[in-house]
Amino acid sequence: MATAQSVFLSGIVLGSLYAMMATGLSLVWTTLGIFNFAHGIFMAVGALVAWQVGTDLGWGLGPAAGLAIGVAVLVGIGFLSELVVVRPFLARRDVVLIAVITTLSASIFFENGTLLIWGARYKQLEPLIPGKVDLLSTAISAHEVLIIVIAPLTLVLLWLFLKFTRIGSAIRAVSQNRESALLMGMNVSLLYSSAFALSAGLAGLSGILLGSVRFITPSLGAEPLVKALIVAIFGGLGSLGGTIGAAYVIGLLEAISVYFIGLYWTPALLFGVMILVLLVRPTGLFGRKG
Amino acid sequence: MAQPILEIDDLVTGYGRTQVLWGVTLALNEGERIGLFGPNGHGKSTLLKTVSGLLKPWRGAIRLNGESIGGVQPRAVVDRGLIHVPQGNVLFPQLTVVENLRLGAYARRARAEREPNLARVFELFPRLAERRRQLSRTLSGGERQMLAIGVGLMGAPKLLMLDEPTLGLAPKLKDELLDAIGKISRVGVPLVLVEQDVEFLVALTDRLYMINHGAVALDIASTDRLDHGEIMQMYFGKG
């Protein structure tokens, strides 16, 4: 019985992280129509900045300051990255392909940049809240509980922002009809950079939360990025609710599979499930038609 | 004579290497409503797109109240109160009617007047008020056209350009829109109206330009009586 509960909790933790990552990916996909392959390295950079700012080996300002500054820096990096690697190619018809190359290049650039600045030694963040908590009669670290709470909270805030603010509705609008957005006087380029910045901020936050569960290396985000990609496709590209739902389904599936089948075959299983779902429902599990 | 509100002088442009406009010259004076008509694919929509900044002019001038706006960003044109409602506009299909309308007042100068203008649009098109919470993709063709015009009005236009607002609509709906556009222009909004249906234009405008082969082929007062034969002749040449 206790096993089922701990598998469930571990699935929810994974799902929460995937939800934040995949939502960031999905936001860029719906708004700009491209996939950002630097999303994974953004996670690592976020964690490293938080490490530099927060831990005693860095500047020692504490985990909360690390979190805040880490996310802020990532928002800035996202904004600039859009300007440099996406903006110049947006008018081109093959922008989707070009963006694969440019965002991958950006990702390599950041990977080597982090190695240059922080070296190859593994690092870890202190948990934001130390200690253990009993949840569903399972001992779980307080930090993981925090992940379970922060993820939905962040996504609700994101939803409120997109639904009820002027800039948020404009971001949704520009993804649906660029020409109309222009004719209404929207600053389309600024909206694109904002969406990218927001997405990078989400990546940074996920990286920082993950950085005290796993070791921080430049490839911290690589494996979660693949999962987030599965989630985004599985959930139906572009639907925020679908992406979040799919994140928890994949998280739980992964936890169950890791427990019963093992770590080795789990990625294969996840890809298998994704292919099966796409065979039956080409628009994704929760995706809309057309 | 007073300075024209909109002045287009020898405008030349196109898409990529394909030239569409071959020197369009026209003017819209204070309180005037002009109509553009002519065969499909001869540059009417291209002309509006160039005026609103979606396309860059290759040559020639566009002046709004004496100020050159040729080649500026669309948002700079919107900020000057020139609103373009494009043809067959689908707006934002996944947003509700009221969300679409509110975004129509996105420009800074329209924002203060947003809620009063929203009330005015709902008064003009009661059907939009009924469907305010519906996603705009669920609207019928006529309702979508009303929404497109409503979004244009939300931008507090000082000059409104409508591109074929009755495209593909049933006659009854056409009459409804004719009514609505008439009301809009009667409150003194200058109008540039593109239409295939010349009778529709005659009812709503003071002057007509016929655009043929990317240039103005004819400039006539709408009060001149046009009969069907003459229009046919304009389209197809003398038989």
PDB file of C-alpha atoms in Angstrom, chain A residues 162-163 166-167 169-170 172-174 176-189 191 288-290, chain B residues 49 52 54 74-75 78 83-84 86 89-96 99-100 103-107 111 137 151:
ATOM      1  CA  LEU A 162      -3.036  35.146 -20.466  1.00  0.00           C
ATOM      2  CA  LYS A 163      -6.758  35.406 -19.857  1.00  0.00           C
ATOM      3  CA  ARG A 166      -4.017  43.247 -21.875  1.00  0.00           C
ATOM      4  CA  ILE A 167      -0.611  41.848 -22.796  1.00  0.00           C
ATOM      5  CA  SER A 169      -4.784  38.478 -24.346  1.00  0.00           C
ATOM      6  CA  ALA A 170      -2.589  40.093 -26.970  1.00  0.00           C
ATOM      7  CA  ARG A 172      -3.002  34.738 -27.281  1.00  0.00           C
ATOM      8  CA  ALA A 173      -4.370  36.881 -30.091  1.00  0.00           C
ATOM      9  CA  VAL A 174      -1.138  37.264 -32.028  1.00  0.00           C
ATOM     10  CA  GLN A 176      -4.138  33.169 -33.810  1.00  0.00           C
ATOM     11  CA  ASN A 177      -3.926  35.893 -36.409  1.00  0.00           C
ATOM     12  CA  ARG A 178      -0.792  37.924 -36.898  1.00  0.00           C
ATOM     13  CA  GLU A 179      -2.222  40.240 -39.540  1.00  0.00           C
ATOM     14  CA  SER A 180      -5.233  41.241 -37.454  1.00  0.00           C
ATOM     15  CA  ALA A 181      -2.955  41.803 -34.485  1.00  0.00           C
ATOM     16  CA  LEU A 182      -0.886  44.194 -36.585  1.00  0.00           C
ATOM     17  CA  LEU A 183      -3.983  46.021 -37.802  1.00  0.00           C
ATOM     18  CA  MET A 184      -5.107  46.547 -34.205  1.00  0.00           C
ATOM     19  CA  GLY A 185      -1.870  48.315 -33.457  1.00  0.00           C
ATOM     20  CA  MET A 186      -0.192  45.548 -31.460  1.00  0.00           C
ATOM     21  CA  ASN A 187       3.576  45.538 -31.212  1.00  0.00           C
ATOM     22  CA  VAL A 188       3.884  41.999 -32.530  1.00  0.00           C
ATOM     23  CA  SER A 189       7.674  41.779 -32.153  1.00  0.00           C
ATOM     24  CA  LEU A 191       4.763  40.279 -27.855  1.00  0.00           C
ATOM     25  CA  ARG A 288      -8.629  20.115 -30.688  1.00  0.00           C
ATOM     26  CA  LYS A 289      -9.269  19.202 -34.270  1.00  0.00           C
ATOM     27  CA  GLY A 290      -8.071  21.673 -36.873  1.00  0.00           C
TER      28      GLY A 290
ATOM     29  CA  LYS B  49      -2.783  46.977 -47.146  1.00  0.00           C
ATOM     30  CA  SER B  52      -2.312  50.501 -43.349  1.00  0.00           C
ATOM     31  CA  LEU B  54       1.112  45.795 -43.977  1.00  0.00           C
ATOM     32  CA  PRO B  74       0.997  49.296 -38.991  1.00  0.00           C
ATOM     33  CA  ARG B  75       0.878  50.318 -35.350  1.00  0.00           C
ATOM     34  CA  VAL B  78      -3.380  52.729 -36.078  1.00  0.00           C
ATOM     35  CA  ILE B  83      -8.290  51.684 -39.030  1.00  0.00           C
ATOM     36  CA  HIS B  84      -8.284  48.978 -41.702  1.00  0.00           C
ATOM     37  CA  PRO B  86      -9.363  43.524 -43.908  1.00  0.00           C
ATOM     38  CA  ASN B  89     -11.335  38.636 -41.637  1.00  0.00           C
ATOM     39  CA  VAL B  90     -11.378  35.706 -39.216  1.00  0.00           C
ATOM     40  CA  LEU B  91      -9.992  37.783 -36.334  1.00  0.00           C
ATOM     41  CA  PHE B  92      -9.050  35.654 -33.327  1.00  0.00           C
ATOM     42  CA  PRO B  93     -11.102  32.457 -33.625  1.00  0.00           C
ATOM     43  CA  GLN B  94     -10.270  31.080 -30.168  1.00  0.00           C
ATOM     44  CA  LEU B  95     -11.179  34.274 -28.335  1.00  0.00           C
ATOM     45  CA  THR B  96     -14.697  35.286 -27.379  1.00  0.00           C
ATOM     46  CA  GLU B  99     -12.353  39.618 -26.060  1.00  0.00           C
ATOM     47  CA  ASN B 100     -11.979  40.305 -29.776  1.00  0.00           C
ATOM     48  CA  LEU B 103      -8.502  43.961 -28.277  1.00  0.00           C
ATOM     49  CA  GLY B 104      -9.775  46.249 -31.019  1.00  0.00           C
ATOM     50  CA  ALA B 105      -9.124  49.072 -28.565  1.00  0.00           C
ATOM     51  CA  TYR B 106      -5.530  47.946 -27.997  1.00  0.00           C
ATOM     52  CA  ALA B 107      -3.986  51.166 -29.262  1.00  0.00           C
ATOM     53  CA  ARG B 111      -8.104  52.566 -24.705  1.00  0.00           C
ATOM     54  CA  ARG B 137     -15.045  30.892 -34.629  1.00  0.00           C
ATOM     55  CA  VAL B 151     -13.437  45.597 -33.878  1.00  0.00           C
TER      56      VAL B 151
END
